[in-house]
PDB file of C-alpha atoms in Angstrom:
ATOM      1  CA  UNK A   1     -33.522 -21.813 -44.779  1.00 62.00           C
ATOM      2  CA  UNK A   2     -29.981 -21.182 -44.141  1.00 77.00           C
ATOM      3  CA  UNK A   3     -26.915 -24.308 -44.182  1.00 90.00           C
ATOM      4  CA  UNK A   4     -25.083 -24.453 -40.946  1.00 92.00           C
ATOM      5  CA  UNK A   5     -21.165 -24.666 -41.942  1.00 93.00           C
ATOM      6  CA  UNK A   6     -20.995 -27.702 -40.299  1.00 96.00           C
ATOM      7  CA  UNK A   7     -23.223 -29.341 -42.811  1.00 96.00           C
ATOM      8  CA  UNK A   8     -22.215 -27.791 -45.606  1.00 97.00           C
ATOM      9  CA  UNK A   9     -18.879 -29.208 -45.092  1.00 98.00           C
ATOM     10  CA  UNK A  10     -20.248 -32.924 -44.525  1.00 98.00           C
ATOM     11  CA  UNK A  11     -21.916 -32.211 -47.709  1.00 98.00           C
ATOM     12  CA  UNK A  12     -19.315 -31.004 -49.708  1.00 98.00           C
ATOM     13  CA  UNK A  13     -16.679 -33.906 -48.131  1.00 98.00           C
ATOM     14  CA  UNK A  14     -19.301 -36.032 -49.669  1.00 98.00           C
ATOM     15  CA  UNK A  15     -19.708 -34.622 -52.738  1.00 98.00           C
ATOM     16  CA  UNK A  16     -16.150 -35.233 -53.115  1.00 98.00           C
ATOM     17  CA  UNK A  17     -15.616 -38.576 -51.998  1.00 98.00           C
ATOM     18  CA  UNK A  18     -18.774 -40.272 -53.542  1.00 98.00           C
ATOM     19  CA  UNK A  19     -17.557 -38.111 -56.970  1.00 98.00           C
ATOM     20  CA  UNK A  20     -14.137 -39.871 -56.601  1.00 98.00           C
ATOM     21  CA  UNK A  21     -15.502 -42.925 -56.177  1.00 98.00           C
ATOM     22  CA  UNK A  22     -17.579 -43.061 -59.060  1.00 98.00           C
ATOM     23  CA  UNK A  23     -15.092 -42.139 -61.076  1.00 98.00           C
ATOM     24  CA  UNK A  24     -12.431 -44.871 -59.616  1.00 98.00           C
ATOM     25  CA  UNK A  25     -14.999 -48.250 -60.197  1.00 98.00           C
ATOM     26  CA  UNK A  26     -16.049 -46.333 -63.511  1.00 98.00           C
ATOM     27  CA  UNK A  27     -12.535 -46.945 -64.147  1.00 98.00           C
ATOM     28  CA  UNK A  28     -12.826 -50.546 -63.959  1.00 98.00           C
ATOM     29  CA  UNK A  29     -15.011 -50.731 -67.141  1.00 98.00           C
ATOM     30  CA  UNK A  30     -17.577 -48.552 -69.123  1.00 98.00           C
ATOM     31  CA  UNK A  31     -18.850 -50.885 -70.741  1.00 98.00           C
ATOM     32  CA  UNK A  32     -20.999 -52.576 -67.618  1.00 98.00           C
ATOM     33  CA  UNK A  33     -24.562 -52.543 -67.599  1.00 98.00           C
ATOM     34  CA  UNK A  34     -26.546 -50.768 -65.088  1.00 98.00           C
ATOM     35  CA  UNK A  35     -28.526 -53.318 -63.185  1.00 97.00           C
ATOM     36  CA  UNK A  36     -31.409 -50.607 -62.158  1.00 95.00           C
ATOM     37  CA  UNK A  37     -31.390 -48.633 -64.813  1.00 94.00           C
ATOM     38  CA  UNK A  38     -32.153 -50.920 -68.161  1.00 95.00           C
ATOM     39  CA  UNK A  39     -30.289 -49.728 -70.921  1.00 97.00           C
ATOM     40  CA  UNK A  40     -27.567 -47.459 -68.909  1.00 98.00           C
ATOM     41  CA  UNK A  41     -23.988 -48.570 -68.448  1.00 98.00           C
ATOM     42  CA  UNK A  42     -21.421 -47.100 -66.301  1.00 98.00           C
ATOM     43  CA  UNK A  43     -20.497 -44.543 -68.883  1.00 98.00           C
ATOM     44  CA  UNK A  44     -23.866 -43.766 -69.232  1.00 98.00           C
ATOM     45  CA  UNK A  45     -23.739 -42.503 -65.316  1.00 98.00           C
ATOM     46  CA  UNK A  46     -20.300 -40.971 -65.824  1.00 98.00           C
ATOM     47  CA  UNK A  47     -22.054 -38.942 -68.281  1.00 98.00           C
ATOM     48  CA  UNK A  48     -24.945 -37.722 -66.469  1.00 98.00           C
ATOM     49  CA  UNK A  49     -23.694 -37.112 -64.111  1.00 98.00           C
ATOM     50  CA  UNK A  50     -21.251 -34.857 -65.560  1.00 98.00           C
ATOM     51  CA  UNK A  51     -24.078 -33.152 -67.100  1.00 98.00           C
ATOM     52  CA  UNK A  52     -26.071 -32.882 -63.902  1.00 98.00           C
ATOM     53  CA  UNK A  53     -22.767 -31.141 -62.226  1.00 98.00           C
ATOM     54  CA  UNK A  54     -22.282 -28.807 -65.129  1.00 98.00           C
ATOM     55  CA  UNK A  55     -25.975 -28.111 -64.953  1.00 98.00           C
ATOM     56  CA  UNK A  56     -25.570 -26.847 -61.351  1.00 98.00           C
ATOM     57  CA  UNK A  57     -22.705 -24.807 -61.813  1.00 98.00           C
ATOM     58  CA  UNK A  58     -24.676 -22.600 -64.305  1.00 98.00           C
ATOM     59  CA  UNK A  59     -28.197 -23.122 -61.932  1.00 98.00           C
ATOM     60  CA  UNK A  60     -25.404 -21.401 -59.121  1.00 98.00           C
ATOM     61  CA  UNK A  61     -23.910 -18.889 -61.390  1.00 98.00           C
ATOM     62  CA  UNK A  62     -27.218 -17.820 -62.958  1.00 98.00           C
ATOM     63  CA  UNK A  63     -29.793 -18.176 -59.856  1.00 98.00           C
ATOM     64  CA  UNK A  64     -32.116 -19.742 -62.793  1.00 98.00           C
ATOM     65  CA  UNK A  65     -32.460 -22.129 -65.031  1.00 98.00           C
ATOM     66  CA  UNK A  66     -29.958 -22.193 -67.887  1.00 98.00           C
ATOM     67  CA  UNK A  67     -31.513 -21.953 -71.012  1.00 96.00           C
ATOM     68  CA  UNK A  68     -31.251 -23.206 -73.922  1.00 96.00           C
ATOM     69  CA  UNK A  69     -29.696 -26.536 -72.423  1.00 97.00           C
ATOM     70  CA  UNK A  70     -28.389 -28.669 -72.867  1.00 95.00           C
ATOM     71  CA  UNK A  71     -24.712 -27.836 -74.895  1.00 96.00           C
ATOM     72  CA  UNK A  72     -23.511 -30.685 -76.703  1.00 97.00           C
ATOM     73  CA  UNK A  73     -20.913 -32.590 -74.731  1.00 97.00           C
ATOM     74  CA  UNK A  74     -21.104 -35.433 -76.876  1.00 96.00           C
ATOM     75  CA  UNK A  75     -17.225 -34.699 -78.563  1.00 97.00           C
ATOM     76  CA  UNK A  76     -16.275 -34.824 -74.270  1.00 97.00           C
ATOM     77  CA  UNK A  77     -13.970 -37.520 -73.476  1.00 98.00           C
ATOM     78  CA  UNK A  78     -15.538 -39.269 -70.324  1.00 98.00           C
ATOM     79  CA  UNK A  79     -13.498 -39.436 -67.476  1.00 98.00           C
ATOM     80  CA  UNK A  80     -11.916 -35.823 -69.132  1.00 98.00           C
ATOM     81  CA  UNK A  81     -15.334 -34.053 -68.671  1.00 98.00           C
ATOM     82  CA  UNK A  82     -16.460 -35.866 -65.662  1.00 98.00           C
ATOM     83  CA  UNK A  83     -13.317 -34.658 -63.983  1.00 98.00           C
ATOM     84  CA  UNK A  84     -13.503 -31.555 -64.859  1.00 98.00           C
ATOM     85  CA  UNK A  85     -17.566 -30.803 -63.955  1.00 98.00           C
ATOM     86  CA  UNK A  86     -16.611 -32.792 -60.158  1.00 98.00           C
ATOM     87  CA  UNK A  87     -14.474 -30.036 -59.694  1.00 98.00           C
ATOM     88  CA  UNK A  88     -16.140 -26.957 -61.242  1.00 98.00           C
ATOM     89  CA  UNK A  89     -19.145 -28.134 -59.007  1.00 98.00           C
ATOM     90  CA  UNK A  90     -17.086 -28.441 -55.819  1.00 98.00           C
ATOM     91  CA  UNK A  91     -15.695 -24.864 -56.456  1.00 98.00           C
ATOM     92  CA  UNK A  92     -19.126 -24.018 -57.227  1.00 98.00           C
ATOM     93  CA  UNK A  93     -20.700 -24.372 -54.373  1.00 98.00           C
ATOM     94  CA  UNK A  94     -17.716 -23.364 -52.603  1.00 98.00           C
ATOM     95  CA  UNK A  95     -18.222 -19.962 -54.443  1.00 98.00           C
ATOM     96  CA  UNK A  96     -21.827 -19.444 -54.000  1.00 98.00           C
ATOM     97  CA  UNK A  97     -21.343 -20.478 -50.312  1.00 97.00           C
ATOM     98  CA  UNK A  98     -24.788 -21.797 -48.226  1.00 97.00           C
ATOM     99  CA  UNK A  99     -27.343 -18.369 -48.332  1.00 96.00           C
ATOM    100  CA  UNK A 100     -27.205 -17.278 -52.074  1.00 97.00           C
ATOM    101  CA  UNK A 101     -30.503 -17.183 -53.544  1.00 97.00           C
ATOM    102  CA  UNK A 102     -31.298 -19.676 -56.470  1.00 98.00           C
ATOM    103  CA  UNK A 103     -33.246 -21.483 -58.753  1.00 98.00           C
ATOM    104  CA  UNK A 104     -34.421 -25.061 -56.465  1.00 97.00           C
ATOM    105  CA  UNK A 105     -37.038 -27.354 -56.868  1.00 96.00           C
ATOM    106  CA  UNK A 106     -37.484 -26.958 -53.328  1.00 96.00           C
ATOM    107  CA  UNK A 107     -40.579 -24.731 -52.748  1.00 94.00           C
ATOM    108  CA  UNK A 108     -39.408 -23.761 -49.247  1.00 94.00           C
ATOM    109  CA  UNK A 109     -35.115 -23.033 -49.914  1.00 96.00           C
ATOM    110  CA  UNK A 110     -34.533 -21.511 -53.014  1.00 97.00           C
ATOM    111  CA  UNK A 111     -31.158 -20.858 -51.308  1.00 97.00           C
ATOM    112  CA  UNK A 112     -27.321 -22.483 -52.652  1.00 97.00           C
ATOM    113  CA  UNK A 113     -27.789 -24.455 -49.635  1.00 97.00           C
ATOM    114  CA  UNK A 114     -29.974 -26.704 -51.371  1.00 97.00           C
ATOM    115  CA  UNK A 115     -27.283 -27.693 -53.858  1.00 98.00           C
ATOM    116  CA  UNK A 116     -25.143 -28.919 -51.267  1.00 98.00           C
ATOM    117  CA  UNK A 117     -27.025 -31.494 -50.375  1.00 98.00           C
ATOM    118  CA  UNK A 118     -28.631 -32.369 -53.310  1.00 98.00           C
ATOM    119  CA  UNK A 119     -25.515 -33.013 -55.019  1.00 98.00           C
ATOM    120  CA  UNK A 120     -24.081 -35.038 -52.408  1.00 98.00           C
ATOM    121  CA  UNK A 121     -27.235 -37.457 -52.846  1.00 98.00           C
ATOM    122  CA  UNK A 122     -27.081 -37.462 -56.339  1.00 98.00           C
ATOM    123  CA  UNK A 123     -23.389 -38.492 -56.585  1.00 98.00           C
ATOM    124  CA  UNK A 124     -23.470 -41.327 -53.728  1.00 98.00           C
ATOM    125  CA  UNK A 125     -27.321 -42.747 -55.409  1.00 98.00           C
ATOM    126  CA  UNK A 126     -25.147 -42.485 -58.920  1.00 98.00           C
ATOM    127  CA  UNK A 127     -22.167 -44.051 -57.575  1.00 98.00           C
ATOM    128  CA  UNK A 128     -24.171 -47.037 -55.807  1.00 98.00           C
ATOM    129  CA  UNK A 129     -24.953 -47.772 -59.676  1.00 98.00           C
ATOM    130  CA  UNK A 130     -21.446 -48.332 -60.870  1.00 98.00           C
ATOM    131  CA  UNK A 131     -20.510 -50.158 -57.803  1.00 98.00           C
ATOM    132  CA  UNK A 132     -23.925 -52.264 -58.431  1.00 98.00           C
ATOM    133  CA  UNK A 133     -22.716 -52.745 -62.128  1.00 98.00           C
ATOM    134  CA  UNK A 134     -19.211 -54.240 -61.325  1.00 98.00           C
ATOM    135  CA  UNK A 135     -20.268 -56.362 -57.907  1.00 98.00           C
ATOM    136  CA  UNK A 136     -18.253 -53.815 -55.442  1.00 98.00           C
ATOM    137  CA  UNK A 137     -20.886 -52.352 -53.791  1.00 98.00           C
ATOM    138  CA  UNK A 138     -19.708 -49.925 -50.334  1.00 98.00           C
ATOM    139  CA  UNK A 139     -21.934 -48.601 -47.129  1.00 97.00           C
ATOM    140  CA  UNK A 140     -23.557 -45.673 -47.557  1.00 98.00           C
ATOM    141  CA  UNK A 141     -22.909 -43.307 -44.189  1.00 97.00           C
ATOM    142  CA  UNK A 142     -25.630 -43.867 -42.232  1.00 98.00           C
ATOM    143  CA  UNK A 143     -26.397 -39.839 -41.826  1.00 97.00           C
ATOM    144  CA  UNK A 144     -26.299 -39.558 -45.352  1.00 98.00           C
ATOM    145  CA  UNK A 145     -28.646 -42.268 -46.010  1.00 98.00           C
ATOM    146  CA  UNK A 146     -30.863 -40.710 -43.107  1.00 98.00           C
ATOM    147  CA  UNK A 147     -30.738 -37.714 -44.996  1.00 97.00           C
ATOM    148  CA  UNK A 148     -31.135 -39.080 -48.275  1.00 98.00           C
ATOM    149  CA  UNK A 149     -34.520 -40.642 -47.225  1.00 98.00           C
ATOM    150  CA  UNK A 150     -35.133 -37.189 -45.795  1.00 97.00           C
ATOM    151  CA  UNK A 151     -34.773 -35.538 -49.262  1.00 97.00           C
ATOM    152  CA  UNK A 152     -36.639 -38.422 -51.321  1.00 98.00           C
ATOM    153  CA  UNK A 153     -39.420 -38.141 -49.086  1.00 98.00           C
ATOM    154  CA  UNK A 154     -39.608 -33.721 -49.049  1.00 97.00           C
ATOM    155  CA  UNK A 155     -39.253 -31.883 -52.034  1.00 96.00           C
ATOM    156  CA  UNK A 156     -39.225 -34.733 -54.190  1.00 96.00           C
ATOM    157  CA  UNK A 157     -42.081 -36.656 -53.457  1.00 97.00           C
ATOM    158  CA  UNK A 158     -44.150 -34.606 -51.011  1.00 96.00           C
ATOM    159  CA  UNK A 159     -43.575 -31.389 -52.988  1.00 90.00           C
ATOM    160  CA  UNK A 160     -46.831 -29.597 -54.728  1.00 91.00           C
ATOM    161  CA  UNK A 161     -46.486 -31.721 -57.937  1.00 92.00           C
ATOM    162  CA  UNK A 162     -49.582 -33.859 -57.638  1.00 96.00           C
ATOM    163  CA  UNK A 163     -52.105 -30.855 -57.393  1.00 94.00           C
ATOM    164  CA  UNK A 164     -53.751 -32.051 -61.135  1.00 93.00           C
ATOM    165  CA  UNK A 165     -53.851 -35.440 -60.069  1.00 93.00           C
ATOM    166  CA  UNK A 166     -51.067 -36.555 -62.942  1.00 93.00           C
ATOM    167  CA  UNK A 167     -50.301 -40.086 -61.498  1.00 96.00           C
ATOM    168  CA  UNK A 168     -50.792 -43.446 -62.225  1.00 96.00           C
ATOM    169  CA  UNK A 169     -50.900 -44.670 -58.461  1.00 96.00           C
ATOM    170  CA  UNK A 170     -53.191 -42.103 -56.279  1.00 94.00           C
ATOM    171  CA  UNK A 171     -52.176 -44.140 -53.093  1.00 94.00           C
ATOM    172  CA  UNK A 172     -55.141 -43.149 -50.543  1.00 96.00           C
ATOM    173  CA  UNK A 173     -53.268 -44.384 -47.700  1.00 98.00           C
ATOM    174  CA  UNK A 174     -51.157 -43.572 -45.042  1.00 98.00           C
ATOM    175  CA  UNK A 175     -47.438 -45.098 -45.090  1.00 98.00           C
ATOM    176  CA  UNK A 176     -44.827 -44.952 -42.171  1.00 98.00           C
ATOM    177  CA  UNK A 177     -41.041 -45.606 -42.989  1.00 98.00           C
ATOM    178  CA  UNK A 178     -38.671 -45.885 -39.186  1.00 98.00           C
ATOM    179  CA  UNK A 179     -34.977 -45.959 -39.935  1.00 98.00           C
ATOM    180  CA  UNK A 180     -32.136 -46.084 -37.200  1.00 97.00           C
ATOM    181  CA  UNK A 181     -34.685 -44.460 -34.537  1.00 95.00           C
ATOM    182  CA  UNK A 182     -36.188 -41.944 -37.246  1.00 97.00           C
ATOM    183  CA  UNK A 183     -40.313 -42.014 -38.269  1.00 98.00           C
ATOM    184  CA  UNK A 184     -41.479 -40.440 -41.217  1.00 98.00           C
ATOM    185  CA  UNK A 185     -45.441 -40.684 -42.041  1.00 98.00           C
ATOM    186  CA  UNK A 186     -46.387 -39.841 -45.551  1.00 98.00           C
ATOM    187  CA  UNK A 187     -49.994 -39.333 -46.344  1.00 97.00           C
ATOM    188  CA  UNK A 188     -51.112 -39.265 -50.472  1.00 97.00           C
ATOM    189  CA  UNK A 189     -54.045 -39.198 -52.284  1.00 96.00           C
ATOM    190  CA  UNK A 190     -54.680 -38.392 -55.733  1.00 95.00           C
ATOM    191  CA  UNK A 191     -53.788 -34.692 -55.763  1.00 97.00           C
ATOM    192  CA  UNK A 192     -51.615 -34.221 -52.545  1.00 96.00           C
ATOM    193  CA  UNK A 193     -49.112 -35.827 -50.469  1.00 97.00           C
ATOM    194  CA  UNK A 194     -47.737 -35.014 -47.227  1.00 97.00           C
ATOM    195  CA  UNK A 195     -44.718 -35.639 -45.301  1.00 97.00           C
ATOM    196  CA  UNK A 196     -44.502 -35.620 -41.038  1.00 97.00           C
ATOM    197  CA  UNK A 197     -41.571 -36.295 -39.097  1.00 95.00           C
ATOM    198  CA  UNK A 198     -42.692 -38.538 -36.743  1.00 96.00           C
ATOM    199  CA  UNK A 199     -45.555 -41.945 -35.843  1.00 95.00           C
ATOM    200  CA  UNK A 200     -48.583 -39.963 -35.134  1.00 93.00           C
ATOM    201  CA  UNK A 201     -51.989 -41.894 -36.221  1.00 94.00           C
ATOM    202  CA  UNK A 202     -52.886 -44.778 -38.008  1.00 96.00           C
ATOM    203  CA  UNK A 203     -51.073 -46.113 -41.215  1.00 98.00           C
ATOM    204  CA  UNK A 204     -51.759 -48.782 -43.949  1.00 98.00           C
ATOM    205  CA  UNK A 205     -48.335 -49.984 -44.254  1.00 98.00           C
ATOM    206  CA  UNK A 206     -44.714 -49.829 -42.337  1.00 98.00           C
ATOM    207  CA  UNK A 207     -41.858 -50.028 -43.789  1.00 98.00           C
ATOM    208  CA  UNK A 208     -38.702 -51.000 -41.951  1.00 97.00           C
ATOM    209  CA  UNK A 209     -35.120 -51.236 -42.754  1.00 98.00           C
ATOM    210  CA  UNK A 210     -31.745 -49.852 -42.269  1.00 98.00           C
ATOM    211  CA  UNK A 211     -30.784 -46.339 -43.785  1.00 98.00           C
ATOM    212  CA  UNK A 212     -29.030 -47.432 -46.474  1.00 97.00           C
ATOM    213  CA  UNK A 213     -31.779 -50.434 -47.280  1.00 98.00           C
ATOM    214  CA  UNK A 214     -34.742 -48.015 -47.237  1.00 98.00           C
ATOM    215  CA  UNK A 215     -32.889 -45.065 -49.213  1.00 98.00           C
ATOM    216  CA  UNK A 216     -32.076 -47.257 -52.060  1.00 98.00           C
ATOM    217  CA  UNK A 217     -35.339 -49.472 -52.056  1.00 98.00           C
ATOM    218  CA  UNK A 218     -37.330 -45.553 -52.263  1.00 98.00           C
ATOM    219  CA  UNK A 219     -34.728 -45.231 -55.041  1.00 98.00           C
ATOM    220  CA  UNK A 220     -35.388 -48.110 -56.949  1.00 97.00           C
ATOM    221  CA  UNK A 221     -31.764 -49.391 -56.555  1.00 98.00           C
ATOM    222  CA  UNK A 222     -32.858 -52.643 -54.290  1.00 97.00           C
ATOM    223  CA  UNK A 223     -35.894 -54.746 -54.508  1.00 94.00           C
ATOM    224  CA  UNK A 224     -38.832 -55.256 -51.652  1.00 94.00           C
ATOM    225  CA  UNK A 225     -36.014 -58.210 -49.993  1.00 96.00           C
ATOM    226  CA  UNK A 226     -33.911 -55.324 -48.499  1.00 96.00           C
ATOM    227  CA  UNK A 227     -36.466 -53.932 -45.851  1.00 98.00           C
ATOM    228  CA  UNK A 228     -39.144 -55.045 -44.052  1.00 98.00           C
ATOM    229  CA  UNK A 229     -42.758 -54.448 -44.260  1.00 98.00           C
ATOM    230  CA  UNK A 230     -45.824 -54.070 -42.050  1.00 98.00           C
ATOM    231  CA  UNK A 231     -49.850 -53.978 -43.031  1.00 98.00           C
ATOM    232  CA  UNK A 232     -50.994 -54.011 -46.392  1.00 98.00           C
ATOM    233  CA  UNK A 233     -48.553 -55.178 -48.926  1.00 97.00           C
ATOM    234  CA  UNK A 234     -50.476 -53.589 -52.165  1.00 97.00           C
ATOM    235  CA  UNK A 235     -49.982 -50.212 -50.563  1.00 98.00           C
ATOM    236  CA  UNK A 236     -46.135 -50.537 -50.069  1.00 98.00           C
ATOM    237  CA  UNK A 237     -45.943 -51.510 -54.155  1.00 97.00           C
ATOM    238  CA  UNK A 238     -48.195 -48.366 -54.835  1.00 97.00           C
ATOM    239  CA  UNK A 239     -46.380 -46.543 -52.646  1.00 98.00           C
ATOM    240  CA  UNK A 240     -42.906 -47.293 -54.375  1.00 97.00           C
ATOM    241  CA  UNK A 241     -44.098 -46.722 -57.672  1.00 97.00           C
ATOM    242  CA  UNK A 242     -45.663 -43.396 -56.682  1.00 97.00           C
ATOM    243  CA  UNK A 243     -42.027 -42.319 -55.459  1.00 97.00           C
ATOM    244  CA  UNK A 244     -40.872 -43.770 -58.956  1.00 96.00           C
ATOM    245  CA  UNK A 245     -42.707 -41.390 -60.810  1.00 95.00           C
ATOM    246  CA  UNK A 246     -41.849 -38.407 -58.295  1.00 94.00           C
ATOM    247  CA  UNK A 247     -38.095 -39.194 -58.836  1.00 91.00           C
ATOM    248  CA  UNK A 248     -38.058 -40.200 -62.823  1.00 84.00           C
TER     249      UNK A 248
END
């Protein structure tokens, strides 16, 4: 799978200004709790993601998992570190450019093109948090939230994870999420789910909402109130807590 330049720099102009703003409301306190994340305050995000940055640099400069990892970065000043891994990831990726293979979680693109956009999610889903935890909560780009369902919905949840059965919610249903003129339908089971682009066949549940709405709701970052819902309503909760445990 190859990374047109044009999206890799949308991508990487993301990565940059999500990154920044993280870092400017962390600014406003560390102290904050994490309202979605019980236990986590903002410096707790400043410092994973720092970590998860870091991690990718070595991911792109190895093409494999680093190992042993993680260092210790617990004698890191904050805002120090987390400036520093922003920009060693944003060279990164600059570096390894869009075709270089790598280690993904992606079964189909084990290319540095993954990274690109994986990193933009993780820094605007990341920054949503600190906003969240100091009330000054911004739009998400409605392509990027597009996208960001996108991703949730293929590797992460429809990826070959569920092949031994391991979950707690084996969701035999059919569930169809239409965003800003966009149809996904995801079929699960037990030991297999699947992801189509599009509203072909029957479904069990709909789920409606704006890009933004429906990529932090399958992110656990808004409750049920923030989209809209169609069919069986014990199907959407299984659904979202199957995508919890695909995304923990």
């Amino acid at each position: 799978m190859t990374l047109s330049t044009e999206r890799a720099e949308f991508y990487l102009g993301h990565v940059r200004a999500e990154g920044a703003r993280l870092e400017e409301v962390g600014r406003m306190g560390l102290d904050a709790a994490i309202p979605s994340c019980p236990g986590w305050t903002v410096e707790s995000v400043l410092r994973h993601v720092a970590q998860v940055y870091v991690h990718k640099v070595e991911v792109l400069r190895l093409g494999a998992l680093p190992d042993p990892w993680p260092p210790d970065f617990d004698a890191r000043e904050t805002f120090e570190w987390y400036d520093e891994a922003l920009a060693a990831i944003v060279a990164a990726l600059e570096k390894a450019g869009t075709s270089l293979e790598t280690w993904t979680f992606n079964p189909d693109d084990a290319t540095s093109g993954f990274w690109y956009r994986r990193m933009a999610l993780e820094s605007v889903v990341h920054r949503i948090d600190v906003e969240q935890a100091h009330g000054v909560v911004t739009p998400i780009a409605v392509e990027l939230a597009l996208d960001g369902i996108d991703e949730l919905l293929f590797p992460n949840l429809g990826g070959p994870w569920w092949e031994e059965g391991d979950t707690d919610h084996p969701l035999d249903a059919t569930v169809r999420i239409t965003s800003e003129g966009r149809t996904w339908t995801i079929s699960a089971d037990s030991t297999s789910v699947t992801v189509q682009q599009g509203d072909e066949g029957d479904a069990a549940a709909e789920i409606f909402g704006s890009p933004d709405a429906v990529f932090l709701w399958l992110w656990g970052r808004t409750d049920a109130s923030a989209i809209q819902t169609a069919g069986d309503e014990s199907v959407v909760r299984e659904f979202r807590a199957r995508v919890a445990e695909a995304t923990r």
